[in-house]
Coordinates of C-alpha atoms in Angstrom, one line a residue:
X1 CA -3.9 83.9 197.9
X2 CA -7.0 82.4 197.4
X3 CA -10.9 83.9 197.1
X4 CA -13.6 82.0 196.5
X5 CA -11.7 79.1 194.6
X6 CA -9.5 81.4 192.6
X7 CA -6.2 82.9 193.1
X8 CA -4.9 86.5 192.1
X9 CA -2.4 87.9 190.4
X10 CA -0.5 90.7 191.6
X11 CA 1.2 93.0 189.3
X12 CA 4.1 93.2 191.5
X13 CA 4.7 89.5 191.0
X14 CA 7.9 89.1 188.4
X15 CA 9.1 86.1 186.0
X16 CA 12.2 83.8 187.5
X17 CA 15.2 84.2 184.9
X18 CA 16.2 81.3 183.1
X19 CA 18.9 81.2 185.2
X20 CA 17.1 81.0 188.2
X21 CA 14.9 78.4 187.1
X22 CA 18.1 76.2 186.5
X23 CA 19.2 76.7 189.9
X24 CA 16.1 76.1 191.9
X25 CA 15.3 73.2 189.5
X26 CA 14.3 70.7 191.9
X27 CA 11.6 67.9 190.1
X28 CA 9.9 65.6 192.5
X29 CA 10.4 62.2 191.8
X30 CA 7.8 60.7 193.0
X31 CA 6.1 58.1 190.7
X32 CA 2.4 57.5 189.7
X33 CA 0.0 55.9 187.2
X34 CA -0.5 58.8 184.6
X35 CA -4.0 59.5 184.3
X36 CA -3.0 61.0 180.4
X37 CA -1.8 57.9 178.6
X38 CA -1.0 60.0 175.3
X39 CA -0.4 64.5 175.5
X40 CA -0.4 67.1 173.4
X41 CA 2.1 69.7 174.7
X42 CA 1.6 73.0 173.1
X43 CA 5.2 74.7 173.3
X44 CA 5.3 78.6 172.4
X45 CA 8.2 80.2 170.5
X46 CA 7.5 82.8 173.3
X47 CA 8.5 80.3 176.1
X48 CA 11.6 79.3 174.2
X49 CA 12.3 82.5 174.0
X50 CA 12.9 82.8 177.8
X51 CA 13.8 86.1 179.4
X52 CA 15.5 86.8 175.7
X53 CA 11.8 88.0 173.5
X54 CA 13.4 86.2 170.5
X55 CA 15.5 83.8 169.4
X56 CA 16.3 80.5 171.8
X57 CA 17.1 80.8 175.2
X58 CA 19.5 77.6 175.9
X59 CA 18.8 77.4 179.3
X60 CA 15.2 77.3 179.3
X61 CA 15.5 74.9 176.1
X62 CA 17.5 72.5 178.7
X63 CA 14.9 73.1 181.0
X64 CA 12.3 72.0 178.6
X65 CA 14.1 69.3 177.1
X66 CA 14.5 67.9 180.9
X67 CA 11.1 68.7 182.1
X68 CA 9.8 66.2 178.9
X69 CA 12.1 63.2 179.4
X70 CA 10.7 63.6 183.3
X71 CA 7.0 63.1 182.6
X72 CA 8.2 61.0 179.5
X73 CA 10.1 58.4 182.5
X74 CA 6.3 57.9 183.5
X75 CA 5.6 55.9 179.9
X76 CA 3.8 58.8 178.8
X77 CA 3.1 59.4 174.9
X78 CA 3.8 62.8 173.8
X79 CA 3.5 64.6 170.8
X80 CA 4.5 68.5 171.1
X81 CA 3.0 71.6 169.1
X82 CA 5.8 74.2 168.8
X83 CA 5.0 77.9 167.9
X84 CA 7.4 80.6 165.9
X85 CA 6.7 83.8 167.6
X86 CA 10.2 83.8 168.8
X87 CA 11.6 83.9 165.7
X88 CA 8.3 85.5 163.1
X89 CA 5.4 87.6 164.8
X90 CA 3.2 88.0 161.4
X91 CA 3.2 90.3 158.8
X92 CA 2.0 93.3 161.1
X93 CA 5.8 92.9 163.0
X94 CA 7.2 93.4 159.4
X95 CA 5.7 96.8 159.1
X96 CA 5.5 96.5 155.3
X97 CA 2.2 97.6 153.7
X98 CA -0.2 95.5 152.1
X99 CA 2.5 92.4 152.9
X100 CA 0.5 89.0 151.8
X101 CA -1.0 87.6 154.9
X102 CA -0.5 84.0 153.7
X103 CA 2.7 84.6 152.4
X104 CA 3.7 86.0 156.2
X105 CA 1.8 82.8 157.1
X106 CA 4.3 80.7 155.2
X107 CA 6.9 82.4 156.9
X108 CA 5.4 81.7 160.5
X109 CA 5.5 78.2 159.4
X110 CA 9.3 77.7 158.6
X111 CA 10.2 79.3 161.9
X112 CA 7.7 76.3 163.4
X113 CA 10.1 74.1 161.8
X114 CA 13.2 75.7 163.2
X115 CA 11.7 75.2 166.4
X116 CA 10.5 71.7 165.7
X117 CA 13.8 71.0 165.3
X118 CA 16.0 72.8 168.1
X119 CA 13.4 71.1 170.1
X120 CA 13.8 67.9 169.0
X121 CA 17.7 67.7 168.8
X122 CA 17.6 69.2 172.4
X123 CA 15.4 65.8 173.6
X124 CA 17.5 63.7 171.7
X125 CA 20.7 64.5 173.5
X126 CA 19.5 64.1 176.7
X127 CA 19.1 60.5 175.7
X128 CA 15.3 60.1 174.9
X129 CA 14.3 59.1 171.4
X130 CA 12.3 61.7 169.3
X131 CA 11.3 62.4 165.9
X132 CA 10.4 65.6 164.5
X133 CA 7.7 65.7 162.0
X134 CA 6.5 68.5 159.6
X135 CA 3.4 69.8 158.4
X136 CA 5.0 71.6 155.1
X137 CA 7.4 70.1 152.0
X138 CA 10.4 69.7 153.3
X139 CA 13.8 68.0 152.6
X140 CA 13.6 64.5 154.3
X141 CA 17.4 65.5 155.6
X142 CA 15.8 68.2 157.9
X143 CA 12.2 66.9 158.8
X144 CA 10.2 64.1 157.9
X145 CA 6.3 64.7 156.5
X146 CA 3.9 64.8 158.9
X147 CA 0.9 61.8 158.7
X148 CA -1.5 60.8 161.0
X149 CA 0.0 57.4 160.8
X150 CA 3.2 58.2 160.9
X151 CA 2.8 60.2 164.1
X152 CA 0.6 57.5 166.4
X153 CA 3.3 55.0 164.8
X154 CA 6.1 56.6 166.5
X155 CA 4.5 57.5 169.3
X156 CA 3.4 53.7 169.6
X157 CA 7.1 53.0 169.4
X158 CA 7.9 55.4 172.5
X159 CA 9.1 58.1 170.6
X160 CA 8.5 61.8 171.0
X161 CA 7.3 63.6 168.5
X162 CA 7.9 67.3 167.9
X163 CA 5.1 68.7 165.7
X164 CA 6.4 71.7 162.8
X165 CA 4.5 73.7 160.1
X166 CA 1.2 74.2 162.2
X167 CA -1.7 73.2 159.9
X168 CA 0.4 73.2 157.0
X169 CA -2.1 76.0 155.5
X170 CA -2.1 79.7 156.0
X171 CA -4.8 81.5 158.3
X172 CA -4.7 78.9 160.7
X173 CA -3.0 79.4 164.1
X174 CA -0.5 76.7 165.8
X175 CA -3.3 76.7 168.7
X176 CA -5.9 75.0 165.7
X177 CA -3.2 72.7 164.3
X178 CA -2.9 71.8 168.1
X179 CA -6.2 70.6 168.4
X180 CA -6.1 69.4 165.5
X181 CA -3.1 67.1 165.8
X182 CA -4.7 66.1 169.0
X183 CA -7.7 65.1 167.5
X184 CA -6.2 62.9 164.8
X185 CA -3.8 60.9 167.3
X186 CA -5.7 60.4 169.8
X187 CA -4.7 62.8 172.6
X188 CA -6.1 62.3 176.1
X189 CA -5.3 66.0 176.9
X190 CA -3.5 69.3 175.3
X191 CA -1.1 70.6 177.9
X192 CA -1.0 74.8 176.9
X193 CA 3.1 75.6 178.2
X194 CA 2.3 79.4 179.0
X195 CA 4.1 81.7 181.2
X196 CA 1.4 82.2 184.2
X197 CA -0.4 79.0 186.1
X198 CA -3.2 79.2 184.4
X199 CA -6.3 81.4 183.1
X200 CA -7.0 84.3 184.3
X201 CA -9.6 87.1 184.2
X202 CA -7.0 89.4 182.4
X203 CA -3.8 89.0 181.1
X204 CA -1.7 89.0 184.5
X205 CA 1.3 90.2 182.4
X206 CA -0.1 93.4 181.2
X207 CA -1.5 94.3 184.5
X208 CA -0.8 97.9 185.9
X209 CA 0.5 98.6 189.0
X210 CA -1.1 97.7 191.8
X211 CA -4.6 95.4 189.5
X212 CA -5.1 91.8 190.3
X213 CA -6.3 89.7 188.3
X214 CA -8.6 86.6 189.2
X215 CA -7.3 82.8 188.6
X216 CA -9.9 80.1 187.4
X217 CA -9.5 76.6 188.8
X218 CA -11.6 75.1 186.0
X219 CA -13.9 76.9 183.5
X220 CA -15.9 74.7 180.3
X221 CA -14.8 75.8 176.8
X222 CA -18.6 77.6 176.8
X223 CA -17.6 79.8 180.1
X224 CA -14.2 81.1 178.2
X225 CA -16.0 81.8 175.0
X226 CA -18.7 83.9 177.3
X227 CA -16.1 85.6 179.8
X228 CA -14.0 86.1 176.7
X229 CA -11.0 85.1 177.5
X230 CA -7.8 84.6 175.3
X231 CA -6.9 81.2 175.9
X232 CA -6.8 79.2 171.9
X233 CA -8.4 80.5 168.9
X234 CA -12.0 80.0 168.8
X235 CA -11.6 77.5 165.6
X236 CA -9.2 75.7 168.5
X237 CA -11.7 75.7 171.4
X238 CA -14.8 74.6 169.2
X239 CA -12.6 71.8 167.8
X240 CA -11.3 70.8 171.3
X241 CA -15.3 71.2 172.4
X242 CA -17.0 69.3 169.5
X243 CA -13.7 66.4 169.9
X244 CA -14.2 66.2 173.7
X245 CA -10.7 66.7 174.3
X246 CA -9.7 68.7 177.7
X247 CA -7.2 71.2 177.9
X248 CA -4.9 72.3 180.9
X249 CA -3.0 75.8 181.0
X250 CA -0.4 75.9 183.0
X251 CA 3.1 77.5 183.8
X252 CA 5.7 75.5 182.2
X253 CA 8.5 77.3 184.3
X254 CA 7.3 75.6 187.4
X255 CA 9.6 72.7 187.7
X256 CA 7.5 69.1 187.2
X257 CA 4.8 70.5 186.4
X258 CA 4.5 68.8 183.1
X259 CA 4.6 65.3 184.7
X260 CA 2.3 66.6 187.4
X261 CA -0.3 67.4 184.6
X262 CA 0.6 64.0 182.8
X263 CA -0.6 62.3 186.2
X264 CA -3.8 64.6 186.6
X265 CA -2.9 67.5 189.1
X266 CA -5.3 70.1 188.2
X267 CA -3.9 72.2 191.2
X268 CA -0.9 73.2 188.4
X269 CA -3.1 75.1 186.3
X270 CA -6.7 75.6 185.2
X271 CA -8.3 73.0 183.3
X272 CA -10.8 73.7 180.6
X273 CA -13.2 71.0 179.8
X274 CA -16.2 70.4 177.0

C-alpha cells in the first residue's frame, strides 16, 4: 500500500524462510542494457545468516550465489562487501569487561574473511569465475591481498570479486570499507543487500504490533542524516556524498532483484543519492 509516494510496513508482515525462497524462486529473464556498468554489493553476515541468526544458512548462500551469476549474465562488474555479524557481533556480544575494542575489531575482521570466502567458493561452483580478496595479512593459500589494482584488474578480466577484512583497520565499519572500496574501483553504485525493500521511517523489524512504518522511494544522503535514519555509518554516507556515488537499499530476498538494480529499477528499493 501506497501514501503519498511511500509504502508501509505492517508489523504483521513476516520474513519468507530460506526454504520458501528456494521454492518460489522464480528470476525473470528478461535482458537489458545495465544502467550500472561496475557494483558494489554490500552482503551482511546477517543475510547469510538466513532464518538461522548465525552461522551460514546454505540455502540462502545458493540463493545468493545464483541471484549474482544472474545479474553477472548481464556483463555486469561486481565487487561484493561481505560483513561478519553472523559469525562476531563486537566486543559488547562477548560480555567481557573492558574487552579491547580494536582487538574485538580484529576479530570482526577474520569472520569477514570467512565470509569472503564461503561466498566466493559458493560463486565459483556455480560456474562463474571469482576471486576473493582481503583487506588483512593473510596466507596467499586462503585469500589473496587486497589492492586497488588488483581488484579493477580482475574485475576488468570478468571476475567477481568478494571483498574480506573491511578497512583492514579497527573502528571502521564494513559499511565505510564499502564506500570506500567503491570509491577506489570505480563503482557506479553500492547495492545495500538488507532484509526489508528499502528505507524506512523506523526499523520495520522491531515494530510492535499493529505500528507501520513509512517507506521512502528516494531520499539525498542530507535528508537521511536529518530524518536520522540508520542506513550506513555517517563516515560511509559522507564518503558516498563527497564521492558522488548513489546507493540503493533493497531486499535481497526478492528474487532478481539484484539484476533489476544492476539495470536501474529503483521500484526494488529506495535509492539514496548525493
Amino acid at each position: 500500500k501506497y501514501v503519498c509516494g511511500r509504502s508501509l510496513f505492517s508489523s504483521n508482515q513476516s520474513l519468507l524462510s530460506s526454504e520458501d525462497l528456494l521454492k518460489n524462486h522464480n528470476i525473470c529473464n528478461e535482458r537489458s542494457n545495465p544502467v550500472f556498468k561496475r557494483i558494489l554489493l554490500k552482503l551482511s553476515g546477517e543475510a547469510l545468516a538466513g532464518t538461522r541468526g548465525i552461522g551460514i544458512d546454505s540455502n540462502v548462500l545458493s540463493y545468493a550465489a545464483s541471484e549474482i551469476a544472474k545479474a553477472k549474465s548481464l556483463g555486469v562488474e561486481i565487487a561484493i562487501m561481505v560483513g561478519g555479524g553472523n559469525f562476531f557481533r563486537g566486543a559488547s556480544a562477548l560480555g567481557i569487561p573492558n574487552f579491547d575494542r580494536a582487538q574485538a575489531d580484529g576479530v570482526g575482521m577474520l569472520a569477514t574473511c570467512m565470509n569472503a570466502m564461503i561466498v566466493q567458493s559458493a560463486i565459483q561452483s556455480i560456474g562463474v569465475e571469482s576471486v576473493s580478496l582481503s583487506a588483512i595479512a593473510f596466507s596467499h593459500q586462503l585469500m589473496e591481498p587486497y589492492s586497488r589494482t588488483a581488484a579493477q584488474a580482475h574485475l576488468a578480466a570478468g571476475r567477481v570479486v568478494v571483498l574480506g577484512g573491511g578497512t583492514g583497520m579497527p573502528f571502521c565499519t564494513t559499511d565505510t570499507a564499502a564506500a570506500q572500496r567503491a570509491a577506489e574501483i570505480h563503482a557506479d553504485v553500492i547495492l545495500k543487500a538488507t532484509k526489508v525493500d528499502g528505507i524506512y521511517s523506523r526499523d520495520p523489524l522491531k515494530l510492535k504490533h499493529g505500528e507501520v512504518a513509512e517507506r521512502y522511494d528516494k531520499l539525498s544522503y542530507n535528508e537521511v542524516v536529518e530524518k536520522g535514519l540508520g542506513v550506513m555509518d555517517a563516515t560511509a554516507m559522507i564518503l558516498c556524498r563527497e564521492q558522488k556515488i548513489p546507493l540503493m537499499v533493497f531486499n535481497v530476498m526478492q528474487p532478481g532483484a539484484i539484476m533489476k538494480a544492476a539495470m536501474g529499477d529503483a521500484t526494488i528499493g529506495t535509492l539514496v543519492t548525493f
